[in-house]
XYZ file of C-alpha atoms in Angstrom:
297
model
C 0.000 0.000 0.000
C 2.858 2.367 -0.620
C 4.088 3.937 -3.818
C 7.253 5.704 -4.835
C 5.902 8.996 -6.118
C 9.151 10.829 -6.670
C 12.783 9.785 -7.003
C 15.170 12.562 -7.855
C 18.933 12.991 -7.824
C 20.038 16.497 -6.990
C 23.232 17.432 -8.782
C 24.801 14.026 -8.404
C 24.182 14.150 -4.648
C 21.905 12.014 -2.527
C 18.639 10.660 -3.819
C 15.392 11.883 -2.307
C 12.729 9.230 -2.277
C 9.200 10.268 -1.415
C 6.741 7.631 -0.255
C 2.993 8.199 -0.381
C 0.562 6.231 1.748
C 1.112 3.691 4.481
C 3.214 0.573 4.734
C 0.398 -1.946 4.717
C -0.781 -1.297 8.282
C -3.759 0.694 9.595
C -1.365 2.972 11.467
C 0.770 3.651 8.432
C 2.063 7.091 7.587
C -0.467 9.233 5.778
C 0.469 11.843 3.183
C 4.125 12.198 2.214
C 7.308 11.374 4.019
C 10.681 12.188 2.528
C 13.582 9.824 3.096
C 17.035 11.049 2.114
C 18.965 8.081 0.787
C 22.657 7.919 0.081
C 23.070 6.768 -3.508
C 25.206 3.714 -4.217
C 28.415 4.262 -6.121
C 28.627 2.042 -9.158
C 31.573 0.182 -7.710
C 29.407 -0.763 -4.703
C 27.691 -3.270 -6.938
C 30.863 -5.328 -7.183
C 30.302 -7.989 -4.492
C 33.063 -9.035 -2.153
C 33.151 -11.879 0.327
C 35.047 -10.744 3.431
C 35.276 -13.046 6.437
C 32.813 -10.714 8.121
C 31.000 -8.127 6.020
C 31.724 -5.067 8.135
C 35.517 -5.524 8.181
C 37.969 -4.374 5.587
C 38.776 -1.085 3.894
C 36.076 1.337 5.049
C 36.893 3.662 2.152
C 35.909 1.039 -0.380
C 32.190 0.697 -0.981
C 30.866 -2.848 -0.705
C 27.451 -4.297 -1.325
C 25.748 -5.130 1.965
C 25.614 -8.857 2.695
C 22.304 -10.658 3.037
C 22.010 -13.130 5.903
C 19.515 -15.990 5.811
C 18.317 -17.454 9.101
C 18.265 -21.277 9.133
C 15.645 -22.786 11.436
C 15.449 -26.417 10.280
C 15.119 -29.056 13.037
C 18.206 -31.074 12.086
C 21.828 -30.429 11.202
C 21.431 -32.241 7.874
C 18.577 -29.955 6.873
C 20.433 -26.848 8.013
C 23.443 -27.825 5.914
C 21.159 -28.376 2.917
C 19.519 -25.003 3.482
C 22.894 -23.271 3.840
C 23.902 -24.515 0.394
C 20.590 -23.336 -1.075
C 21.003 -19.914 0.542
C 24.502 -19.585 -0.879
C 23.278 -20.561 -4.353
C 20.565 -17.914 -4.057
C 23.161 -15.216 -3.375
C 23.303 -15.017 0.416
C 26.690 -14.082 1.867
C 25.834 -15.102 5.412
C 23.708 -17.695 7.199
C 22.545 -17.802 10.782
C 22.370 -21.270 12.325
C 19.556 -21.143 14.891
C 20.935 -23.813 17.191
C 17.957 -23.456 19.523
C 15.708 -24.907 16.787
C 17.485 -28.271 16.636
C 15.560 -31.325 17.827
C 16.107 -35.023 18.507
C 19.618 -36.437 18.519
C 21.142 -33.159 17.307
C 19.641 -31.285 20.246
C 20.965 -33.948 22.601
C 24.436 -33.682 21.077
C 24.374 -29.896 21.323
C 23.601 -29.965 25.042
C 25.886 -32.879 25.904
C 28.889 -30.728 26.740
C 31.240 -33.358 25.289
C 32.907 -34.138 21.957
C 29.570 -34.780 20.237
C 28.658 -31.112 20.763
C 31.938 -29.901 19.321
C 31.672 -32.300 16.373
C 28.176 -31.029 15.549
C 29.230 -27.373 15.749
C 32.300 -27.946 13.587
C 30.196 -29.770 11.012
C 27.855 -26.776 10.689
C 30.690 -24.255 10.554
C 32.538 -26.312 7.929
C 29.394 -26.453 5.784
C 29.358 -22.662 5.635
C 33.038 -22.517 4.744
C 32.506 -25.044 1.955
C 29.867 -22.728 0.499
C 32.095 -19.656 0.915
C 29.673 -17.898 3.263
C 29.915 -16.427 6.737
C 28.287 -18.468 9.547
C 26.597 -17.002 12.617
C 25.881 -19.208 15.638
C 22.719 -18.244 17.523
C 21.314 -20.123 20.521
C 18.302 -17.973 21.340
C 16.697 -18.440 24.784
C 12.995 -17.999 25.416
C 13.665 -15.171 27.873
C 14.786 -13.132 24.850
C 12.474 -14.600 22.210
C 9.311 -16.430 23.359
C 9.229 -18.098 19.932
C 12.697 -19.584 20.267
C 13.252 -23.311 19.958
C 13.071 -25.696 22.906
C 16.736 -26.673 23.194
C 17.361 -24.112 25.925
C 13.818 -23.927 27.308
C 13.947 -23.118 30.990
C 17.132 -21.036 30.792
C 17.087 -18.140 33.236
C 17.908 -14.570 32.311
C 21.383 -13.692 33.650
C 21.120 -11.544 36.747
C 17.601 -12.721 37.575
C 17.688 -13.284 41.339
C 14.474 -15.294 41.150
C 15.835 -17.832 38.656
C 16.013 -21.384 39.960
C 19.250 -23.331 40.198
C 18.129 -25.429 37.217
C 17.390 -22.300 35.145
C 20.844 -20.907 35.923
C 22.404 -24.261 35.011
C 20.630 -24.352 31.644
C 21.723 -20.776 30.902
C 25.318 -21.645 31.801
C 25.114 -24.621 29.443
C 23.813 -22.319 26.696
C 26.747 -19.957 27.252
C 29.035 -22.965 26.964
C 27.527 -23.825 23.577
C 28.183 -20.289 22.298
C 31.749 -20.395 23.592
C 32.285 -23.760 21.902
C 30.864 -22.366 18.658
C 33.365 -19.516 18.805
C 36.125 -22.129 18.766
C 34.514 -24.436 16.169
C 34.967 -22.211 13.130
C 31.913 -19.959 13.183
C 32.724 -16.477 11.941
C 30.259 -14.772 14.288
C 28.476 -15.483 17.560
C 25.163 -13.812 18.406
C 24.968 -12.979 22.112
C 22.003 -11.249 23.742
C 22.734 -8.035 25.620
C 21.814 -9.513 28.997
C 24.094 -12.504 28.364
C 27.097 -10.531 27.072
C 28.821 -10.260 30.451
C 28.696 -14.028 31.041
C 29.891 -14.756 27.508
C 32.804 -12.357 27.877
C 33.827 -14.073 31.119
C 33.693 -17.570 29.640
C 34.816 -17.137 26.022
C 38.412 -17.663 25.053
C 40.279 -14.350 24.681
C 42.057 -15.837 21.645
C 38.855 -16.747 19.780
C 38.701 -15.673 16.147
C 34.904 -15.372 15.952
C 33.387 -11.907 15.997
C 30.618 -11.127 18.483
C 27.207 -9.708 17.592
C 25.502 -8.280 20.678
C 21.755 -8.298 20.026
C 18.545 -6.966 21.516
C 14.951 -7.791 20.513
C 11.500 -6.419 21.240
C 8.663 -8.513 19.813
C 5.911 -6.144 20.961
C 6.788 -2.655 19.741
C 9.422 -0.240 18.491
C 10.690 1.709 21.460
C 11.316 5.442 21.406
C 14.603 6.758 20.056
C 16.046 7.769 23.437
C 15.444 4.282 24.815
C 16.983 2.650 21.741
C 20.033 4.916 21.784
C 20.572 4.176 25.479
C 20.362 0.433 24.831
C 22.798 0.647 21.933
C 25.234 2.493 24.202
C 24.895 -0.326 26.745
C 25.576 -2.882 24.013
C 28.835 -1.207 23.045
C 29.727 -0.767 26.724
C 29.787 -4.557 27.201
C 33.231 -4.460 25.635
C 32.546 -7.635 23.659
C 30.588 -6.292 20.673
C 32.104 -6.197 17.197
C 28.672 -5.269 15.826
C 25.326 -4.561 17.489
C 21.933 -5.769 16.313
C 18.594 -4.185 17.246
C 15.362 -5.887 16.157
C 11.997 -4.295 16.991
C 8.396 -4.996 16.074
C 7.409 -2.255 13.623
C 3.751 -1.251 13.458
C 3.905 1.671 11.009
C 6.166 3.799 8.843
C 7.258 5.948 11.769
C 8.690 2.879 13.510
C 10.486 1.832 10.344
C 11.927 5.288 9.720
C 13.258 5.466 13.299
C 15.121 2.183 12.830
C 16.616 3.442 9.564
C 17.634 6.646 11.339
C 19.509 4.574 13.919
C 21.388 2.839 11.106
C 22.400 6.144 9.585
C 23.595 7.475 12.952
C 25.711 4.356 13.450
C 27.156 4.597 9.937
C 28.177 8.215 10.534
C 29.943 7.084 13.729
C 31.634 4.131 11.976
C 29.915 1.707 14.362
C 28.880 -1.558 12.651
C 25.195 -2.106 13.276
C 22.136 -4.048 12.165
C 18.709 -2.514 12.839
C 15.592 -4.113 11.462
C 11.861 -3.986 11.910
C 9.914 -7.188 12.375
C 6.444 -7.619 10.949
C 4.997 -6.411 7.609
C 5.667 -2.747 8.404
C 9.331 -3.561 9.005
C 9.999 -5.190 5.642
C 11.254 -1.927 4.159
C 13.982 -1.692 6.825
C 15.499 -4.941 5.556
C 15.384 -3.762 1.942
C 16.681 -0.247 2.629
C 19.312 -1.330 5.178
C 22.181 -1.226 2.631
C 21.393 2.376 1.740
C 21.572 3.466 5.354
C 24.902 1.740 6.050
C 23.897 -1.507 7.785
C 26.660 -4.003 8.502
C 24.394 -6.605 6.873
C 20.679 -7.343 6.557
C 18.422 -10.328 7.196
C 16.174 -12.260 4.855
C 13.792 -14.622 6.612
């Protein structure tokens, strides 16, 4: 329900894109809203495959990598899907370890060689397809829709968490630390778990760390989001930060894009995306606003 009504380049400078109408939601923006977009240089269309997409020569324009999240219930299916994602043009894949079931879930939580073998197998599959692999083990305290592998894990710092909940969370941290040694290029760590991960992870690990924060109900106000982003960088473990918020209208989406542009101006690698139909445009426009990479579900 939105249309591009005007797209004009002003003297070779930035493009001004004017959107009319909403973004497919009842609360969508009415009338016109102007978004100033930085135009791609032609050489930005020459793809590169760095180990991680936000590293390298910052003066050289690169096309933003697309990451595909893999949520299959078995390692075999995830490896198959990683190959399909690479063939479709993805430069990154996220292995949602929390979605594994059956014997793979048992291996992942074993804490022994079978865990490390499974993690190395997934990481090697990404390397074979020349793509960057992210290890994510999402707990339900961060995402109620997360898989059941770490169900019952307690939020770090929660004084009311049971001994069992703390034990499951410690096991989850151990899985992420093992993934950082198994060949994954990146590890996704939730903001509230960053301190524990930093304490447990090997200081000589090669994997980069993505510190993430999610809100599945709404897009918070800009001051709240900026304060959270500052906390994410203050953990001392973040190589890139990721903010995901439920977008309900065009105002929510434009705020997330504004955060990306602020981060780009500060040379701080960041991913900011809106979930839900109203957030789709943030994934598509992320490269224009300087995102470290963007997600395709």
